[in-house]
């Protein structure tokens, strides 16, 4: 029988023109009605773009006609009228978001709670992707404790271009912008919601990122309102969840999954960090239990991107500002990150 689910599933193959994300994950498909062999859907664009509308309509019709049992297809694409005087009527599926020119993929790294090694993973993955030949940027959106400049060994702040844009400093071939660059010393800052949003928007509008294959975004720990509105402000293509074995077993991972689902950001996979510890004698000690991440990924039907064991070198590298994947890419800790990066890249190229 033809159901709404079947229709929505089929429509997931229709990408928003110019994006890697599909129209279903963008939340644009409304009013799916099926009646025997007839199917009718509405697609609501949030910005006026005739070209995108026509393309989406045609592709939806093709995909739906190809479904068994379907005899009649009706696709209605609606969009708001162009704003008088506004030049920015580009292909923008969100009202407030713009696809950032030059940034091919924007990927968030999140976790259910703090201290699971999210920033460590972001830094090492960014450097690993760079080693795999990609052009990479890193955006540290941690408003509570921006730690990435330290981990990347970057002390200089952004400079200003003649066009009055911020030029991100870089190290190990990775460009970096951080909330930390905008704070003064160790002063704790109380960010208010609108201030955060404005700052994050500036990270896209006023930063000269150049051409990047990947921009990794380190989100603040947790899955509350702050994280949620960040996900809505940044035009994300996908999310990665970092977990520890015990976090997985406590069900915290599900909060992260729910957060991405709420904002229609596809989850690319799960990384289990601090998986196990190997003694100098080669004995493997599973401090937090082991395999929780893998099992949770399977339960949630998500790709498992790999496990990163506990290594003193990983923490030391972070403290020194020399990520382990840069200093020892062929040793086990570095190899672990490279393997996760390879998996991620494969998933994104698929
Ligand atoms: N696999 C690992 N082996 C050894 N130490 C690790 C590993 N992963 C992270 N660490 C260390 O654990 C500490 C916390 O890591 P990190 O700052 O990356 O976590 P986080 O999730 O970003 O934390 P926060 O929630 O504060 O942002 C750091 O000192 C880091 O060096
Ligand atoms: Mg962190």
Short mmCIF file of C-alpha atoms and ligand atoms in Angstrom, two decimals:
data_model
loop_
_atom_site.label_atom_id
_atom_site.label_comp_id
_atom_site.label_asym_id
_atom_site.label_seq_id
_atom_site.Cartn_x
_atom_site.Cartn_y
_atom_site.Cartn_z
CA UNK A 1 0.00 0.00 0.00
CA UNK A 2 1.16 3.49 -0.79
CA UNK A 3 1.80 5.36 2.46
CA UNK A 4 3.14 8.75 3.50
CA UNK A 5 6.33 7.08 4.70
CA UNK A 6 6.96 5.49 1.34
CA UNK A 7 6.44 8.85 -0.36
CA UNK A 8 8.72 10.72 2.07
CA UNK A 9 11.38 8.05 1.76
CA UNK A 10 11.35 8.35 -2.00
CA UNK A 11 11.56 12.14 -1.83
CA UNK A 12 14.75 11.88 0.20
CA UNK A 13 16.54 11.36 -3.11
CA UNK A 14 15.61 14.87 -4.23
CA UNK A 15 18.39 17.25 -3.24
CA UNK A 16 17.84 20.96 -2.83
CA UNK A 17 19.62 22.43 -5.89
CA UNK A 18 23.20 23.30 -5.00
CA UNK A 19 23.06 21.47 -1.65
CA UNK A 20 24.09 18.05 -0.49
CA UNK A 21 20.94 17.85 1.63
CA UNK A 22 17.57 16.65 0.47
CA UNK A 23 14.28 18.49 0.59
CA UNK A 24 12.84 16.16 3.24
CA UNK A 25 15.68 16.73 5.69
CA UNK A 26 15.32 20.47 5.10
CA UNK A 27 11.72 20.12 6.28
CA UNK A 28 10.34 21.57 3.04
CA UNK A 29 7.90 18.78 2.22
CA UNK A 30 4.41 19.41 3.57
CA UNK A 31 0.96 17.91 3.12
CA UNK A 32 1.70 14.45 1.84
CA UNK A 33 -1.60 12.86 0.90
CA UNK A 34 -2.00 9.43 -0.64
CA UNK A 35 -5.20 7.92 -1.90
CA UNK A 36 -4.98 4.58 -3.66
CA UNK A 37 -2.80 5.27 -6.71
CA UNK A 38 -2.79 9.05 -6.30
CA UNK A 39 -0.24 11.07 -4.41
CA UNK A 40 -0.22 14.79 -3.74
CA UNK A 41 2.53 16.73 -1.98
CA UNK A 42 3.31 20.32 -1.17
CA UNK A 43 6.83 21.73 -1.11
CA UNK A 44 7.18 25.03 0.70
CA UNK A 45 10.31 26.98 -0.13
CA UNK A 46 11.24 29.67 2.36
CA UNK A 47 12.81 31.99 -0.17
CA UNK A 48 11.78 33.02 -3.66
CA UNK A 49 13.76 31.08 -6.25
CA UNK A 50 11.93 30.14 -9.41
CA UNK A 51 14.73 28.05 -10.82
CA UNK A 52 15.03 25.91 -7.70
CA UNK A 53 11.25 25.58 -7.54
CA UNK A 54 10.99 24.32 -11.10
CA UNK A 55 13.85 21.88 -10.64
CA UNK A 56 12.43 20.51 -7.39
CA UNK A 57 8.97 20.11 -8.91
CA UNK A 58 10.30 18.17 -11.87
CA UNK A 59 12.48 15.89 -9.75
CA UNK A 60 9.69 15.19 -7.25
CA UNK A 61 7.37 14.25 -10.07
CA UNK A 62 9.95 11.91 -11.59
CA UNK A 63 10.70 10.21 -8.29
CA UNK A 64 7.04 9.78 -7.37
CA UNK A 65 6.03 8.48 -10.80
CA UNK A 66 8.71 5.83 -10.49
CA UNK A 67 7.03 4.39 -7.37
CA UNK A 68 5.06 1.22 -7.88
CA UNK A 69 1.29 1.68 -7.55
CA UNK A 70 1.46 5.39 -8.37
CA UNK A 71 -0.75 6.49 -11.22
CA UNK A 72 -1.40 10.13 -10.48
CA UNK A 73 1.10 12.67 -9.15
CA UNK A 74 0.46 16.19 -8.00
CA UNK A 75 3.35 18.34 -6.79
CA UNK A 76 2.75 21.90 -5.71
CA UNK A 77 5.77 24.07 -4.95
CA UNK A 78 5.07 27.32 -3.17
CA UNK A 79 7.43 30.14 -2.23
CA UNK A 80 7.11 33.59 -0.73
CA UNK A 81 6.99 36.55 -3.13
CA UNK A 82 10.34 38.30 -3.67
CA UNK A 83 11.02 41.04 -1.15
CA UNK A 84 10.91 44.43 -2.82
CA UNK A 85 14.41 45.83 -3.15
CA UNK A 86 16.15 42.68 -1.91
CA UNK A 87 18.87 41.33 -4.09
CA UNK A 88 19.41 38.27 -1.92
CA UNK A 89 16.79 36.00 -3.41
CA UNK A 90 19.24 33.13 -3.78
CA UNK A 91 18.59 29.42 -3.36
CA UNK A 92 18.11 29.58 0.37
CA UNK A 93 15.97 26.89 1.98
CA UNK A 94 15.98 28.50 5.40
CA UNK A 95 14.56 31.90 5.99
CA UNK A 96 17.56 33.12 7.95
CA UNK A 97 20.33 31.04 6.51
CA UNK A 98 22.47 31.45 3.47
CA UNK A 99 24.54 28.82 1.78
CA UNK A 100 28.01 30.16 2.31
CA UNK A 101 29.89 30.56 -0.95
CA UNK A 102 33.09 28.52 -0.98
CA UNK A 103 32.14 26.16 1.85
CA UNK A 104 31.28 22.81 0.32
CA UNK A 105 30.32 20.96 3.52
CA UNK A 106 29.66 22.26 6.99
CA UNK A 107 29.72 19.52 9.59
CA UNK A 108 28.98 19.87 13.28
CA UNK A 109 30.68 17.82 15.97
CA UNK A 110 28.44 17.37 18.99
CA UNK A 111 28.11 15.30 22.13
CA UNK A 112 25.44 14.68 24.71
CA UNK A 113 27.53 16.04 27.54
CA UNK A 114 30.83 17.73 28.26
CA UNK A 115 34.32 16.31 28.54
CA UNK A 116 33.95 13.40 26.17
CA UNK A 117 36.75 14.64 23.91
CA UNK A 118 34.68 16.50 21.36
CA UNK A 119 37.21 19.26 20.80
CA UNK A 120 40.07 16.75 20.69
CA UNK A 121 38.19 14.85 17.99
CA UNK A 122 37.33 18.02 16.03
CA UNK A 123 40.96 19.15 15.98
CA UNK A 124 42.43 15.79 15.05
CA UNK A 125 39.75 15.09 12.45
CA UNK A 126 40.29 18.48 10.84
CA UNK A 127 44.04 17.85 10.62
CA UNK A 128 43.44 14.28 9.41
CA UNK A 129 41.11 15.45 6.62
CA UNK A 130 43.77 17.97 5.65
CA UNK A 131 46.31 15.14 5.44
CA UNK A 132 43.91 13.25 3.21
CA UNK A 133 44.16 16.15 0.79
CA UNK A 134 41.06 18.19 1.67
CA UNK A 135 40.86 21.93 2.25
CA UNK A 136 39.70 22.27 5.83
CA UNK A 137 38.50 24.90 8.26
CA UNK A 138 37.56 24.62 11.91
CA UNK A 139 35.00 26.75 13.69
CA UNK A 140 35.07 26.70 17.47
CA UNK A 141 31.59 27.68 18.59
CA UNK A 142 32.15 26.74 22.22
CA UNK A 143 30.85 29.75 24.08
CA UNK A 144 31.65 28.30 27.48
CA UNK A 145 35.26 27.30 27.04
CA UNK A 146 36.75 27.75 23.59
CA UNK A 147 39.73 25.38 23.78
CA UNK A 148 40.54 24.85 20.13
CA UNK A 149 43.06 27.70 19.63
CA UNK A 150 45.18 26.09 22.37
CA UNK A 151 44.81 22.58 20.93
CA UNK A 152 45.73 23.87 17.45
CA UNK A 153 48.67 25.85 18.80
CA UNK A 154 47.25 29.09 17.41
CA UNK A 155 48.01 32.22 19.41
CA UNK A 156 47.48 34.89 16.80
CA UNK A 157 44.07 36.40 16.22
CA UNK A 158 42.37 36.97 12.90
CA UNK A 159 43.61 39.87 10.82
CA UNK A 160 41.37 42.20 8.85
CA UNK A 161 41.41 42.25 5.06
CA UNK A 162 41.14 45.45 2.98
CA UNK A 163 37.51 44.44 2.40
CA UNK A 164 37.08 44.54 6.19
CA UNK A 165 36.65 40.82 6.51
CA UNK A 166 38.32 38.64 9.13
CA UNK A 167 41.11 36.44 7.82
CA UNK A 168 41.26 33.30 9.96
CA UNK A 169 44.68 32.31 11.33
CA UNK A 170 45.79 28.78 10.47
CA UNK A 171 48.12 26.04 11.58
CA UNK A 172 48.86 22.61 10.11
CA UNK A 173 47.03 23.82 7.02
CA UNK A 174 43.72 24.20 8.86
CA UNK A 175 42.01 27.59 9.11
CA UNK A 176 40.48 28.42 12.45
CA UNK A 177 37.92 30.82 13.83
CA UNK A 178 37.04 30.67 17.50
CA UNK A 179 34.79 32.38 19.98
CA UNK A 180 38.04 32.58 21.94
CA UNK A 181 39.47 35.11 19.47
CA UNK A 182 36.66 37.47 20.29
CA UNK A 183 37.02 37.23 24.06
CA UNK A 184 39.49 39.15 26.16
CA UNK A 185 41.84 37.05 28.26
CA UNK A 186 40.29 34.77 30.82
CA UNK A 187 37.28 36.97 31.54
CA UNK A 188 34.21 34.80 31.72
CA UNK A 189 31.69 36.11 29.29
CA UNK A 190 27.98 35.89 29.75
CA UNK A 191 26.65 35.45 26.28
CA UNK A 192 23.08 36.29 25.69
CA UNK A 193 21.17 34.42 23.02
CA UNK A 194 20.97 37.17 20.39
CA UNK A 195 24.64 38.02 20.86
CA UNK A 196 25.66 34.45 20.23
CA UNK A 197 23.58 34.24 17.08
CA UNK A 198 25.00 37.48 15.76
CA UNK A 199 28.54 36.35 16.41
CA UNK A 200 27.98 33.00 14.75
CA UNK A 201 26.41 34.70 11.75
CA UNK A 202 29.51 36.86 11.50
CA UNK A 203 31.63 33.74 11.38
CA UNK A 204 29.99 33.07 8.04
CA UNK A 205 29.34 36.51 6.64
CA UNK A 206 32.47 38.36 7.74
CA UNK A 207 35.17 35.69 7.58
CA UNK A 208 37.24 35.02 4.51
CA UNK A 209 37.23 31.26 4.57
CA UNK A 210 38.18 30.93 0.92
CA UNK A 211 37.36 27.62 -0.78
CA UNK A 212 36.96 24.78 1.71
CA UNK A 213 35.95 21.15 1.25
CA UNK A 214 35.01 20.85 4.91
CA UNK A 215 34.28 23.25 7.69
CA UNK A 216 34.07 21.38 11.00
CA UNK A 217 32.09 23.10 13.71
CA UNK A 218 32.80 22.30 17.35
CA UNK A 219 29.53 22.88 19.19
CA UNK A 220 29.33 23.68 22.89
CA UNK A 221 28.83 20.57 25.03
CA UNK A 222 25.28 19.42 25.61
CA UNK A 223 22.07 19.41 23.66
CA UNK A 224 20.10 22.26 25.21
CA UNK A 225 18.59 25.38 23.73
CA UNK A 226 21.95 27.05 23.09
CA UNK A 227 23.17 24.12 20.98
CA UNK A 228 19.85 23.87 19.21
CA UNK A 229 19.77 27.49 18.15
CA UNK A 230 23.38 27.22 17.01
CA UNK A 231 22.39 24.33 14.76
CA UNK A 232 19.67 26.53 13.34
CA UNK A 233 22.00 29.44 12.74
CA UNK A 234 24.71 27.48 10.97
CA UNK A 235 23.76 26.02 7.58
CA UNK A 236 24.85 22.50 8.54
CA UNK A 237 25.13 19.66 6.05
CA UNK A 238 25.53 16.98 8.68
CA UNK A 239 26.46 16.15 12.23
CA UNK A 240 28.87 13.78 13.94
CA UNK A 241 28.29 12.64 17.50
CA UNK A 242 31.20 11.90 19.83
CA UNK A 243 30.52 9.61 22.73
CA UNK A 244 32.38 7.68 25.38
CA UNK A 245 31.43 4.07 26.06
CA UNK A 246 29.68 4.97 29.30
CA UNK A 247 27.88 7.94 27.80
CA UNK A 248 26.54 5.55 25.17
CA UNK A 249 25.37 3.09 27.77
CA UNK A 250 23.62 5.87 29.70
CA UNK A 251 21.56 6.87 26.70
CA UNK A 252 23.05 10.37 26.43
CA UNK A 253 23.77 9.76 22.76
CA UNK A 254 20.06 9.73 22.04
CA UNK A 255 19.84 13.36 23.17
CA UNK A 256 22.41 14.32 20.57
CA UNK A 257 20.54 12.40 17.91
CA UNK A 258 17.28 14.06 18.92
CA UNK A 259 18.89 17.49 18.71
CA UNK A 260 20.05 16.99 15.13
CA UNK A 261 16.71 15.49 14.19
CA UNK A 262 14.84 18.50 15.55
CA UNK A 263 16.68 20.78 13.16
CA UNK A 264 16.63 18.30 10.27
CA UNK A 265 20.39 17.85 10.18
CA UNK A 266 21.37 14.38 8.96
CA UNK A 267 23.63 12.47 11.35
CA UNK A 268 26.72 11.19 9.59
CA UNK A 269 27.80 8.84 12.35
CA UNK A 270 29.05 8.13 15.81
CA UNK A 271 32.61 8.17 17.16
CA UNK A 272 33.46 6.35 20.37
CA UNK A 273 36.25 8.17 22.19
CA UNK A 274 38.24 6.94 25.19
CA UNK A 275 37.37 3.42 24.10
CA UNK A 276 40.11 1.58 25.94
CA UNK A 277 43.58 2.04 27.33
CA UNK A 278 46.63 0.03 26.36
CA UNK A 279 49.30 -0.40 29.00
CA UNK A 280 52.97 -0.19 27.98
CA UNK A 281 52.96 -3.97 28.28
CA UNK A 282 50.25 -4.14 25.63
CA UNK A 283 47.44 -5.09 27.98
CA UNK A 284 44.11 -3.64 26.98
CA UNK A 285 42.10 -2.09 29.80
CA UNK A 286 38.52 -1.08 29.12
CA UNK A 287 38.02 1.60 31.71
CA UNK A 288 34.53 2.63 30.73
CA UNK A 289 33.49 -0.69 29.28
CA UNK A 290 33.83 -1.12 25.56
CA UNK A 291 31.77 -1.28 22.42
CA UNK A 292 28.95 0.88 23.80
CA UNK A 293 29.31 3.31 20.92
CA UNK A 294 29.22 0.60 18.31
CA UNK A 295 26.18 -1.04 19.86
CA UNK A 296 24.40 2.29 20.19
CA UNK A 297 25.14 3.18 16.57
CA UNK A 298 23.63 -0.14 15.52
CA UNK A 299 20.57 0.38 17.69
CA UNK A 300 20.06 3.84 16.24
CA UNK A 301 20.80 2.69 12.71
CA UNK A 302 23.70 5.12 12.34
CA UNK A 303 27.09 4.55 10.74
CA UNK A 304 29.83 3.83 13.28
CA UNK A 305 32.86 5.91 12.37
CA UNK A 306 35.32 4.22 14.69
CA UNK A 307 36.83 4.17 18.12
CA UNK A 308 39.61 6.32 19.55
CA UNK A 309 41.44 4.68 22.44
CA UNK A 310 42.70 6.56 25.48
CA UNK A 311 46.30 7.57 24.93
CA UNK A 312 48.41 9.90 27.03
CA UNK A 313 49.86 11.23 23.76
CA UNK A 314 46.42 12.47 22.70
CA UNK A 315 46.01 14.63 25.79
CA UNK A 316 49.63 15.81 25.70
CA UNK A 317 49.29 16.76 22.05
CA UNK A 318 46.21 18.78 22.89
CA UNK A 319 47.93 20.59 25.73
CA UNK A 320 50.97 21.35 23.58
CA UNK A 321 48.98 22.52 20.61
CA UNK A 322 50.37 19.72 18.46
CA UNK A 323 47.58 17.32 17.52
CA UNK A 324 48.71 13.70 17.64
CA UNK A 325 47.54 13.08 14.08
CA UNK A 326 50.06 15.72 12.95
CA UNK A 327 53.00 14.68 15.12
CA UNK A 328 52.61 10.91 14.79
CA UNK A 329 50.23 9.98 11.99
CA UNK A 330 51.62 6.46 11.73
CA UNK A 331 51.39 5.59 15.45
CA UNK A 332 48.19 3.98 16.78
CA UNK A 333 46.64 7.21 18.22
CA UNK A 334 47.19 9.12 14.98
CA UNK A 335 46.06 6.18 12.87
CA UNK A 336 42.81 5.96 14.84
CA UNK A 337 41.88 9.53 13.88
CA UNK A 338 42.97 9.06 10.26
CA UNK A 339 40.78 5.99 9.98
CA UNK A 340 37.74 7.91 11.28
CA UNK A 341 38.48 10.75 8.86
CA UNK A 342 38.71 8.31 5.94
CA UNK A 343 35.34 6.80 6.85
CA UNK A 344 33.77 10.22 7.15
CA UNK A 345 35.15 11.29 3.80
CA UNK A 346 33.87 8.14 2.13
CA UNK A 347 30.42 8.69 3.59
CA UNK A 348 30.36 12.25 2.33
CA UNK A 349 31.51 11.32 -1.13
CA UNK A 350 28.94 8.54 -1.42
N1 LIG B 1 41.33 9.61 23.42
C1 LIG B 1 41.86 10.38 24.37
N2 LIG B 1 42.97 9.96 25.06
C2 LIG B 1 43.50 10.73 26.04
N3 LIG B 1 43.03 11.92 26.43
C3 LIG B 1 41.94 12.39 25.79
C4 LIG B 1 41.31 11.66 24.74
N4 LIG B 1 40.26 12.39 24.28
C5 LIG B 1 40.24 13.52 25.03
N5 LIG B 1 41.23 13.52 25.92
C6 LIG B 1 41.52 14.56 26.93
O1 LIG B 1 40.35 14.73 27.71
C7 LIG B 1 40.16 16.09 28.03
C8 LIG B 1 38.79 16.56 27.52
O2 LIG B 1 38.81 16.55 26.10
P1 LIG B 1 38.14 17.69 25.24
O3 LIG B 1 38.47 19.03 25.76
O4 LIG B 1 38.44 17.39 23.81
O5 LIG B 1 36.63 17.35 25.55
P2 LIG B 1 35.32 18.16 25.15
O6 LIG B 1 34.27 17.15 24.98
O7 LIG B 1 35.60 19.08 24.05
O8 LIG B 1 35.10 18.95 26.48
P3 LIG B 1 34.15 20.22 26.74
O9 LIG B 1 32.84 19.61 27.00
O10 LIG B 1 34.77 20.87 27.93
O11 LIG B 1 34.19 21.04 25.49
C9 LIG B 1 41.31 16.84 27.41
O12 LIG B 1 42.31 17.01 28.37
C10 LIG B 1 41.81 15.90 26.31
O13 LIG B 1 43.17 16.05 26.04
MG1 LIG B 2 35.38 21.19 23.97
#
